[in-house]
XYZ file of C-alpha atoms in Angstrom:
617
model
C 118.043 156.780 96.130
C 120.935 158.732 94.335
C 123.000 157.062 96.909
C 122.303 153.178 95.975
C 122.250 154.496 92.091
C 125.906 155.355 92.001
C 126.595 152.184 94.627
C 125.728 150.163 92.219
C 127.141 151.933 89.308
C 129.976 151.561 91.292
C 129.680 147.882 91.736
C 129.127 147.496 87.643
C 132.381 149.251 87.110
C 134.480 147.297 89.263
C 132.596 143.909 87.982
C 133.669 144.849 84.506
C 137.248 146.086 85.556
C 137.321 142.758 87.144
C 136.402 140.822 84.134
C 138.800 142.389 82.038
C 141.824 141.688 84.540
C 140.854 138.296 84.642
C 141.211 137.778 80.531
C 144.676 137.252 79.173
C 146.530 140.297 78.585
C 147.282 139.122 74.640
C 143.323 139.173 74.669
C 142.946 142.527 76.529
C 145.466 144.377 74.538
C 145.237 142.540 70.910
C 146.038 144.661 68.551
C 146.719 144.309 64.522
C 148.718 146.418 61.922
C 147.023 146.319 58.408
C 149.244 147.333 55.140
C 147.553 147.756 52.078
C 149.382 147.910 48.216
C 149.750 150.764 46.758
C 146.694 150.308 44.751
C 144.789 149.150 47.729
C 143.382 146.182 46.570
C 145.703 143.976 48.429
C 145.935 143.978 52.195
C 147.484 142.360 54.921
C 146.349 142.216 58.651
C 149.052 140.943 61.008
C 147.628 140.188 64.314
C 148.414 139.150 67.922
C 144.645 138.255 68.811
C 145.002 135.549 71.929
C 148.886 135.985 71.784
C 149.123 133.911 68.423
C 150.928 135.879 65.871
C 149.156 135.570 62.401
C 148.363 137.633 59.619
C 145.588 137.141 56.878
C 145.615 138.788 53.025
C 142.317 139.615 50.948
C 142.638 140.864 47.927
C 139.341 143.199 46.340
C 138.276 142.536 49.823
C 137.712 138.843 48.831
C 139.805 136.676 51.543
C 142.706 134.869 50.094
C 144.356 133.458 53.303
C 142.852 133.053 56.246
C 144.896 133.248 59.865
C 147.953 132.010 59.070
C 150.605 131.618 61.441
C 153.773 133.500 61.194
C 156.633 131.384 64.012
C 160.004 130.252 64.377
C 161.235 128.111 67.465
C 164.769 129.891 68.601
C 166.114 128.998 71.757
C 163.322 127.389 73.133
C 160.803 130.118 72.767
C 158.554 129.804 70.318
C 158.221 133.376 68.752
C 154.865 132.762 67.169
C 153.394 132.266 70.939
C 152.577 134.832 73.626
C 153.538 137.421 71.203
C 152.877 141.229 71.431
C 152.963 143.749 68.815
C 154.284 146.887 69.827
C 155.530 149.694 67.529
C 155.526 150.064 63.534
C 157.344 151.835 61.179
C 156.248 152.144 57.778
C 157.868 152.668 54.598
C 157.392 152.222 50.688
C 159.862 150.656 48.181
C 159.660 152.523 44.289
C 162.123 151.092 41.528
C 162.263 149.877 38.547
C 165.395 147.754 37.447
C 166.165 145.528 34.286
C 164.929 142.192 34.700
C 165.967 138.887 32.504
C 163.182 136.893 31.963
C 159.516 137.337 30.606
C 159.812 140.788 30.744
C 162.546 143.804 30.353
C 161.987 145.879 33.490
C 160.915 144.859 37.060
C 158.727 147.332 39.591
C 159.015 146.718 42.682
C 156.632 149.130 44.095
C 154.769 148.199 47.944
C 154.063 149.318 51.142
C 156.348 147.780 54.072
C 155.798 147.816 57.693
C 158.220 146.917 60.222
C 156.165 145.710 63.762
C 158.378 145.389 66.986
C 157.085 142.052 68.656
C 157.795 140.736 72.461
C 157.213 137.258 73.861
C 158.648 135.902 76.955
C 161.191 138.526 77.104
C 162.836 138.031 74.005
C 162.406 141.117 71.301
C 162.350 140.522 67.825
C 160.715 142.151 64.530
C 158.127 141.473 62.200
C 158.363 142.522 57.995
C 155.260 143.358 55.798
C 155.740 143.682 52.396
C 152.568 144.155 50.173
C 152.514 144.828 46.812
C 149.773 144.664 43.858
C 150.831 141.207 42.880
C 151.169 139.730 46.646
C 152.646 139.808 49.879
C 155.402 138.581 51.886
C 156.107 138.135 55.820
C 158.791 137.167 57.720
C 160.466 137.394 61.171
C 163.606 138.869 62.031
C 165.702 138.610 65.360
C 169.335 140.210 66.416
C 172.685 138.659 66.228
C 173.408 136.699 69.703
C 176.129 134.093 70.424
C 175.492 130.461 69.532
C 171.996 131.384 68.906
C 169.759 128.060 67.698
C 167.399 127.921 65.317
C 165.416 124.745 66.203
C 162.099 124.932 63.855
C 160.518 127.094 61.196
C 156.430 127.466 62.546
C 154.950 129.418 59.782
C 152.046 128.221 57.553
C 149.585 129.433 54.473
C 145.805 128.730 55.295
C 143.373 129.279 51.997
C 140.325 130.903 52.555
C 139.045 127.643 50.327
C 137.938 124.432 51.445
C 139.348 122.422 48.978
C 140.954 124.654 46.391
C 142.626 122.981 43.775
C 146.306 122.789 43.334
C 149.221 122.017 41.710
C 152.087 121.246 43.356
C 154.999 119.022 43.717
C 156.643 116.702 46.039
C 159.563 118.260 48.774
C 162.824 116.978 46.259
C 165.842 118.543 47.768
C 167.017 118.740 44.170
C 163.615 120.173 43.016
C 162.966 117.263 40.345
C 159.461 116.007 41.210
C 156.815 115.664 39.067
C 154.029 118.382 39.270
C 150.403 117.616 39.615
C 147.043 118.878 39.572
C 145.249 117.515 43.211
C 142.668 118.918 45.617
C 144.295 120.280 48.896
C 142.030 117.474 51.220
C 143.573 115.074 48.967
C 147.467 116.374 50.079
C 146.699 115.778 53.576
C 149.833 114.038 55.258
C 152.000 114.767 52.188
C 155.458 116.277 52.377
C 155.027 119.066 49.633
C 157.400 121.361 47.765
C 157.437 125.115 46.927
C 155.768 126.538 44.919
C 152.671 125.792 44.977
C 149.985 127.091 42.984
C 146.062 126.976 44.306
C 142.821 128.550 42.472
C 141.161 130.894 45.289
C 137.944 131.406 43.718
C 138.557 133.635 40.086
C 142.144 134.125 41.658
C 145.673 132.325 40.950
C 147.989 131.787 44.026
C 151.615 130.819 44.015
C 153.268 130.091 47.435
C 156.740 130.117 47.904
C 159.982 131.438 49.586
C 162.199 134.544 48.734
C 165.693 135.336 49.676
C 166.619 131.881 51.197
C 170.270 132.776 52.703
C 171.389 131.542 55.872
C 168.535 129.321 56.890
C 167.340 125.956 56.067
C 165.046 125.456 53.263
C 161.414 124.759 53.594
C 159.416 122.277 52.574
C 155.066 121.838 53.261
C 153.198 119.332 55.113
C 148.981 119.859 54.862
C 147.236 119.051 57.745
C 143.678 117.550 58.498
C 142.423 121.602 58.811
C 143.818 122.242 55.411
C 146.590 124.233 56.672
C 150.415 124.055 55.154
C 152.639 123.937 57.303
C 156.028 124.930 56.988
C 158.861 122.934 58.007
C 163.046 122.926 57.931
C 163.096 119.129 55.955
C 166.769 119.460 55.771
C 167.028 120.816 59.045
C 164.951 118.785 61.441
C 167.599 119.554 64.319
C 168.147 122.966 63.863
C 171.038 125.026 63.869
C 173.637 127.214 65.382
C 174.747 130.585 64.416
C 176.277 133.835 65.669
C 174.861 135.849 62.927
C 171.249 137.688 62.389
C 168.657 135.096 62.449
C 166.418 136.213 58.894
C 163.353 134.387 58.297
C 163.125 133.914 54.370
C 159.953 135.964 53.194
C 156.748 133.618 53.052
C 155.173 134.674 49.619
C 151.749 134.620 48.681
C 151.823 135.798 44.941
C 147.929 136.526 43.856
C 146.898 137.569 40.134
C 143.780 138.011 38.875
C 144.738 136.210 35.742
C 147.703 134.349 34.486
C 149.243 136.798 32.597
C 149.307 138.665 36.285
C 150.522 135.609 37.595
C 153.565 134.722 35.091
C 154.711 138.402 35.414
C 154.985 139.102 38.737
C 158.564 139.744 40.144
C 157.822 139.378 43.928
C 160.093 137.230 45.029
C 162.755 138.824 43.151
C 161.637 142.442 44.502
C 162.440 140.712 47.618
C 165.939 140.372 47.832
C 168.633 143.467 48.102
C 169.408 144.832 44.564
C 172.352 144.368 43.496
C 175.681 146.267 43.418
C 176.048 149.122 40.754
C 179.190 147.417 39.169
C 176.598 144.495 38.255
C 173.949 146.219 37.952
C 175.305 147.426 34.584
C 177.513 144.806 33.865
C 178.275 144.515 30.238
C 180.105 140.896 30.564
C 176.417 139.714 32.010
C 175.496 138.629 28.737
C 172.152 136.280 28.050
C 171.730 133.559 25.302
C 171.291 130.355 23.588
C 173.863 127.968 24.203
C 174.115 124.355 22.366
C 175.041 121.294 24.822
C 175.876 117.600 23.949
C 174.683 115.734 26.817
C 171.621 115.087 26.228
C 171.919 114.109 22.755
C 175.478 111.755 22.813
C 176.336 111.935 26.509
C 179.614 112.842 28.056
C 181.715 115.505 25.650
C 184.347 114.050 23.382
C 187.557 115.309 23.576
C 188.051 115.168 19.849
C 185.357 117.452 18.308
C 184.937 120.322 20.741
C 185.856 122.666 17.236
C 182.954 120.800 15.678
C 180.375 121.794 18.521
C 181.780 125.269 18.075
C 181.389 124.883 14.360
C 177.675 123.924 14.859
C 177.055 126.588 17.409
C 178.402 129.223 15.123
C 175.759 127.664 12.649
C 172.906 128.402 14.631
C 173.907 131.662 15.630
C 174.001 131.162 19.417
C 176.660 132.956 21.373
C 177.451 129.865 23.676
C 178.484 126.423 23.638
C 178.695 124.383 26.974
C 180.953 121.420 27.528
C 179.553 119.294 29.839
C 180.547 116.736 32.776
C 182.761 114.267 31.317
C 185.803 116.909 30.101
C 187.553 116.639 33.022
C 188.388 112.970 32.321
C 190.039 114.113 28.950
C 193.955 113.255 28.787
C 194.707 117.015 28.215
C 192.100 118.264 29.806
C 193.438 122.048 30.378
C 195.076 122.020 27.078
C 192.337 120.936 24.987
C 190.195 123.267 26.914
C 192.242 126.361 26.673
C 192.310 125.159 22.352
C 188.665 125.080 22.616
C 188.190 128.259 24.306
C 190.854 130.017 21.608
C 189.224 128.608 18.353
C 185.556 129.451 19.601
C 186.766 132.931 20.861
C 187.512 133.109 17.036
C 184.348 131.925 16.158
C 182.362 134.655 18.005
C 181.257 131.611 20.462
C 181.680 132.394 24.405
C 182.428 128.681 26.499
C 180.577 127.839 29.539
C 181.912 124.750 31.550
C 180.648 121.960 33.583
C 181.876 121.536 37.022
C 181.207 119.804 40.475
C 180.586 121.225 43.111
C 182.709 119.170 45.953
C 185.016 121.451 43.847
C 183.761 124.049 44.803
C 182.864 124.148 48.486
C 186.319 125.147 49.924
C 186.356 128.902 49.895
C 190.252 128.624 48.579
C 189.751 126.198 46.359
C 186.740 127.488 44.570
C 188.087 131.053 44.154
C 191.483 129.514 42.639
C 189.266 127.238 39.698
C 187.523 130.199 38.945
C 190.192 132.226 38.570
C 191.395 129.439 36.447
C 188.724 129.472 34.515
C 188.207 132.948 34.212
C 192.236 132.972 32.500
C 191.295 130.852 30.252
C 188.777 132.953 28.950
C 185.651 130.801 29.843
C 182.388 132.977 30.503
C 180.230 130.949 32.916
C 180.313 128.039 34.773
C 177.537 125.145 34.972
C 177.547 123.948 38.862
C 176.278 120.775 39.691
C 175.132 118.883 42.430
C 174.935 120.973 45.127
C 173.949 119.107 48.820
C 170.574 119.678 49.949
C 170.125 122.900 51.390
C 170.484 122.755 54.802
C 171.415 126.220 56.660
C 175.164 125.728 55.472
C 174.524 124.936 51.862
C 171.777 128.149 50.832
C 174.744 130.413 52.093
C 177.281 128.420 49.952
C 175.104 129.495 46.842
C 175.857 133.546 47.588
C 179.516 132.279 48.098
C 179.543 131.084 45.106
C 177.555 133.669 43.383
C 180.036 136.518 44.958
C 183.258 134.571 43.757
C 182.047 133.728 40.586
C 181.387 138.015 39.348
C 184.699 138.731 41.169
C 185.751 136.872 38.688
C 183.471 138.275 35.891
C 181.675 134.225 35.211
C 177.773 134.181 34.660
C 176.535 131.028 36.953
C 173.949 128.119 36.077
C 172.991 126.047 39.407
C 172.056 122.057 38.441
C 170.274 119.858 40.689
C 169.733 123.008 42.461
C 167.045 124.655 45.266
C 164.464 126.469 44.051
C 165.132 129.803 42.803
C 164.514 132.725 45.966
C 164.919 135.764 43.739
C 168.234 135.968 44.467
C 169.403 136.253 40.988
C 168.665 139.729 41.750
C 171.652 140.302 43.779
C 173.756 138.520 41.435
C 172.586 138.648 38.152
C 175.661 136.902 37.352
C 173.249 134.220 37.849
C 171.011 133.812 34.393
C 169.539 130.562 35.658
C 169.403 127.499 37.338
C 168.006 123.791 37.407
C 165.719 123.174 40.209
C 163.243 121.554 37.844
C 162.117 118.346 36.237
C 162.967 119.222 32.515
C 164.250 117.344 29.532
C 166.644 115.244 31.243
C 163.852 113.518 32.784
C 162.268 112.595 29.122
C 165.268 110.880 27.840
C 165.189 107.281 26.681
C 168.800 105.690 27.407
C 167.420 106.444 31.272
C 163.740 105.027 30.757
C 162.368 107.800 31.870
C 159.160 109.706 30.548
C 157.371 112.843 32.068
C 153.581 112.951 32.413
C 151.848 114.541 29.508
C 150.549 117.410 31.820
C 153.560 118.009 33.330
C 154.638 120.891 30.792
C 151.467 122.098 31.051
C 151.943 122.905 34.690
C 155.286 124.201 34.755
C 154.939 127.476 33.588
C 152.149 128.689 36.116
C 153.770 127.177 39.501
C 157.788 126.532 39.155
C 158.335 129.465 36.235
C 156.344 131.665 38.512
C 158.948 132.405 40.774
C 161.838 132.311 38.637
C 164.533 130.989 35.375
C 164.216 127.048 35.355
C 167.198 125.646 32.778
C 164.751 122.513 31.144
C 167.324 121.855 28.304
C 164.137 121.977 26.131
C 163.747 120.846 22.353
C 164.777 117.389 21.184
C 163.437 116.180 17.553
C 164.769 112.855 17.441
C 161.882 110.525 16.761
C 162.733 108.180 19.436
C 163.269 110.700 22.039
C 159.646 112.536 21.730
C 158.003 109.681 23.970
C 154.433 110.865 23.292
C 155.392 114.906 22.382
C 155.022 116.234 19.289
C 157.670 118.664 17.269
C 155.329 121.765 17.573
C 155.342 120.498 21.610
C 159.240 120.329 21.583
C 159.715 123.502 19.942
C 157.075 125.347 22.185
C 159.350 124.424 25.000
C 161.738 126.809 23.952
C 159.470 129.625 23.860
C 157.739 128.896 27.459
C 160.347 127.554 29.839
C 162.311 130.922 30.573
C 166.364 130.817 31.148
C 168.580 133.611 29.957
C 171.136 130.937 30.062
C 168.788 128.637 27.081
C 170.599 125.477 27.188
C 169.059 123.691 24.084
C 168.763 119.898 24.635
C 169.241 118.899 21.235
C 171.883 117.864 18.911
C 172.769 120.633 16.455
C 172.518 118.461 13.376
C 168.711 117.928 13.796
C 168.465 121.843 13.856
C 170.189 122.416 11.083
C 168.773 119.815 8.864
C 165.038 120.957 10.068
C 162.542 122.683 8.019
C 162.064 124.955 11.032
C 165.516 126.043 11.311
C 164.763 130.118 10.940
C 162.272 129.530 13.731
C 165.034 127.546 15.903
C 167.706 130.059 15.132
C 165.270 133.237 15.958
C 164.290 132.013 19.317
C 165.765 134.504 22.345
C 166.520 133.275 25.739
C 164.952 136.760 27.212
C 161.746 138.307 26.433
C 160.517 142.398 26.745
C 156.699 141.318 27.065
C 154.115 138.339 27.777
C 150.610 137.528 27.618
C 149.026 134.464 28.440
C 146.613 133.119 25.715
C 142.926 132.409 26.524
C 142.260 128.650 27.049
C 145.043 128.073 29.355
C 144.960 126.426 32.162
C 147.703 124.682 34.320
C 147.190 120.785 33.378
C 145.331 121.760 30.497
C 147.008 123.790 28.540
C 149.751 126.679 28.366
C 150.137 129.007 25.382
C 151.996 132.008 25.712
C 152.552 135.086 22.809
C 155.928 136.684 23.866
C 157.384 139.578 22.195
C 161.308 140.372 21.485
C 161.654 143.424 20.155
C 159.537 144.046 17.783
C 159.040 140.026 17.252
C 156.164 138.035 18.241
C 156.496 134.546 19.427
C 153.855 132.097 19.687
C 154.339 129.021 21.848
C 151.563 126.459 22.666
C 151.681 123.155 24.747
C 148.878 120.628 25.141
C 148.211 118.291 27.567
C 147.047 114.547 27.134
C 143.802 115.356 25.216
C 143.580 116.897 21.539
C 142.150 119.854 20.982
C 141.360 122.656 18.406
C 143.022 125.927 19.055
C 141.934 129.886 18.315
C 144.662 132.176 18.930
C 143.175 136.027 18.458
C 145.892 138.065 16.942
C 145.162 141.050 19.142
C 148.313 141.669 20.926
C 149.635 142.506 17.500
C 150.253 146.162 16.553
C 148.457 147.874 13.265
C 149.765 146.882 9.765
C 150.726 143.510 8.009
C 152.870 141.156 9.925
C 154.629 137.868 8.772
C 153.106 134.592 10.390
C 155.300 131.594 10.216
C 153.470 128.962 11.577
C 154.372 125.453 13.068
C 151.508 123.388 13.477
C 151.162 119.892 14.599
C 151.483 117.363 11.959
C 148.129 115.283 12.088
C 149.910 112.034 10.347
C 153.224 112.117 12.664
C 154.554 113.635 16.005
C 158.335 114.039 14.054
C 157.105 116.681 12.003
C 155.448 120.251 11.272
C 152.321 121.287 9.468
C 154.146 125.165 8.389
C 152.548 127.343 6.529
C 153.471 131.187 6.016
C 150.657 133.998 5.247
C 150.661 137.552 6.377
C 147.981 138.258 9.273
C 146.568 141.964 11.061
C 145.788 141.966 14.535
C 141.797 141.761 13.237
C 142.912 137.764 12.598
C 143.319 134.937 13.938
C 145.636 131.604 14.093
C 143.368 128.341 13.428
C 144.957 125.155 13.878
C 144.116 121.534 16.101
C 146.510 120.926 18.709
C 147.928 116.397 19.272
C 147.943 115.147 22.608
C 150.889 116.283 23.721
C 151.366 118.533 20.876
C 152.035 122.192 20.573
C 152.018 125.021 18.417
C 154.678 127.824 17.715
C 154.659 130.757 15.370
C 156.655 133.869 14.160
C 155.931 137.291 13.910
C 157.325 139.929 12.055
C 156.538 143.283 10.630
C 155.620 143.074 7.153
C 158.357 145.299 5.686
């Protein structure tokens, strides 16, 4: 009896030996690598199960993404596919560094793991970056001669049927219109980045960082509710000899909005920059004044009076526009300009193309050029759509520009990638439907929600340059004053190209308010009641400053603002309300207010609120 007992635990063994060699080996061996944030509430699994390469995030272990493929197609083998994970190394990232934007000082503090991956016989390397405020991913492979890139096959999958979203349409030049949809109801659609999704009580931007040397990416949603990465610009691939570096996939999550509008992911994942820029004292922020908007084209014949008016307001720039290059002494008056407002205490930023700027020798020569002159940034416009070729041209361009010691502003530009921390040379950049979309010798007029929605899904990820704040009556096209002012205050660019035309500053009963108004901020906090499409109202402090900015949507409203994010003692409240009889005007009052207060006002379609701050002395 022992005998036929171990026969036929014999025969069991070998039946279940058997079974197992007959699986796939992906399904035999599958194995995952989980990194959690340094506060482990935020983790990432990465996984090979059945030889597809995906990773999934939860976050308080609530799931924010489901599977989601990570892939790229590189000479013919798609990496995604057949893929084993093999070793990991793990590391941590700990700095702090100064950051120009909503905030004074970055941390970019996360775990990172670095998984080894085979498939097919071709090696290549997984990153995992996860932080408190998100995660990235992306795929890595070694330099190899005329090495193609043929298709991008990663993807973001909610763990939400039908989350709701708002999100824009793929614009090379990033000046679509952003919406408030359902995901089922984006099936089909060719979609932009970011894109921002509610995930039960949690906000979720999507987007790219540290786009350099590969196509950019736009999403398509499928019938499954996945979004689908692919290279829009780049539907045939490419060729290089160098490293092949995925751009990170970002999934930014917050708990709030205030987490959301704060985090510094994307820009914590690019390189930091070198010391010498680091510290830079020539990489100066500020307001700037800017005629096109307001007459058009500059004038060769009253550049001192722009400089006149910018000294006026008190900003430290003045831009001259497209349009001087057709003066009849263009370099003379130019170099005049730049001499009289050097005098003035005014720096000169100037307007160029950039066909001009796509030869390496030609570029660094009109720099230089400019640089001479005494000019301290340069305005770069129309860029071609980024393909592989053109995202590299933008580091180019970035590099020449602080070897020549000239801050940068890209215009009908790719999104920002956080690569402004590299080269924070580079206070800002277009990639957004702003103010020169809401002009009337164009006949065009942005949505009424379309401000609200900004600052939660584009601002997210980095500096837009909106050209905000225009008073005259017939340019408001539905907005109020309050809104046009507020504009200021919520759409973040160190460079803070005002749209307006400096007489309808000066002549306004707002004018402290106007002049007051940084282009950086040390701290912000979302107000209660906002809500991309809705609503966005921000209290931003500047040193010891408060700033109030408020802008409504289509509906009216009344509006509470608790004065809690104020310190103990009095402080001075100037306050711009909306006017109830007209849009081309404010309700302002002044009072002094404690932190135990509150700001009561009602809010115009389309209106907006902003108020001031100070220390009572």
């Amino acid at each position: 009896m022992m005998g036929i007992s171990m026969l036929r635990r014999s025969a069991s063994v070998t039946a279940i030996v058997g079974m197992a060699l007959a699986l796939p080996l992906s399904a035999a061996q599958a194995k995952s690598v989980t990194v959690a944030s340094p506060d482990g509430k935020v983790q990432a699994i990465v996984s090979d199960t059945a030889g597809k390469l995906s990773y999934r995030v939860t976050v308080d272990g609530q799931a924010i993404l489901n599977p989601s493929p990570i892939g790229m197609r590189v000479d013919g083998v798609e990496l995604g596919e057949d893929a084993v994970i093999g070793a990991v190394a793990r590391s941590k990232t700990d700095s702090r560094y100064r950051f120009d934007g909503g905030k004074a000082e970055a941390v970019d503090r996360a775990n990172v793991a670095t998984v080894t991956l085979t498939t097919h016989g071709t090696r290549f390397e997984a990153d995992i970056h996860v932080a408190d405020d998100g995660v990235g991913v992306r795929l890595r492979l070694p330099a190899k001669p005329e090495q193609m890139v043929e298709a991008d096959r990663s993807g973001w999958k909610f763990a939400a049927p039908d989350p709701r979203v708002w999100v824009t349409r793929i614009d090379p030049g990033y000046e679509q219109v952003y919406e408030s949809r359902t995901l089922r109801q984006l099936k089909g659609r060719s979609l932009g980045l970011p894109l921002t999704a509610k995930i039960g009580r949690y906000y979720v931007t999507l987007s790219e960082a540290a786009v350099v040397n590969y196509g950019d990416s736009g999403l398509s949603a499928d019938a499954s509710g996945m979004l689908n990465t692919f290279l829009y610009v780049d539907p045939m691939g490419w060729t290089t000899y160098a490293p092949v570096v995925q751009p990170w996939r970002v999934t930014i999550i917050a708990r709030d909005l205030t987490g959301l509008v704060n985090s510094t992911l994307v820009q914590n994942l690019n390189p930091p920059p070198a010391p010498e820029l680091a510290n830079a004292d020539w990489i100066r922020p500020g307001v700037s004044s800017w005629q096109w908007l307001a007459i058009g084209g500059p004038r060769e014949d009253d550049q001192h009076q722009w400089v006149d008016w910018t000294k006026q307001l008190g900003y430290p720039y003045y831009l001259v526009d497209e349009g001087w290059a057709s003066w009849k002494r263009k370099w003379e008056t130019m170099e005049d300009t730049v001499r009289y407002a050097e005098s003035q205490g005014v720096g000169i930023w100037v307007w160029v193309h950039s066909n001009e700027m796509f030869d390496r020798n030609q570029r660094r020569a009109t720099l230089r050029r400019y640089a001479e002159l005494g000019i301290v940034g340069v305005k770069v416009d129309f860029p071609q759509n980024p393909n592989f070729y053109w995202t590299t041209w933008y580091e180019d361009f970035a590099r020449d520009a602080a070897a020549e010691k000239l801050m940068v502003d890209f215009h009908g530009a790719l999104k920002p990638t956080g690569t402004e921390r590299t080269w924070p040379n580079v206070l800002t950049r277009e990639g957004v439907r702003g103010h020169e979309w809401h002009i009337t010798r164009y006949h065009r007029v942005l949505p009424g929600d379309h401000d609200t929605i900004l600052p939660f899904t584009r601002y997210v990820v980095g500096p837009g340059d909106y050209t905000p704040t225009v008073f005259a009556p017939r340019e408001l096209q539905g907005n109020s004053w309050s809104h046009e002012l507020a504009q200021a205050v919520l759409f973040t660019s160190p460079f803070l190209s005002m749209g307006g035309y400096p007489p309808t500053y000066l002549q306004n009963p707002a004018l402290d308010v106007i002049k007051a108004i940084p282009a950086v901020w040390d701290e912000t906090i979302v107000l209660p009641g906002s809500e991309p499409g809705t609503m966005a109202g921000f209290a931003r402090r500047h040193g010891k400053d408060w700033f109030v900015g408020v802008i409504n949507g289509t509906t009216a409203r009344p509006l509470k603002i608790d004065l809690r994010f104020l310190g103990a003692g009095d402080w001075k409240l100037v306050s711009l309300a909306d006017d109830p009889a007209k849009p081309d005007a404010f309700a302002r009052t002044e009072r002094t207010v404690r932190s135990t207060g509150s700001i009561d006002t009602t809010l115009r379609a389309q209106g907006g609120f902003v108020g001031w701050l100070r220390p009572a002395q």
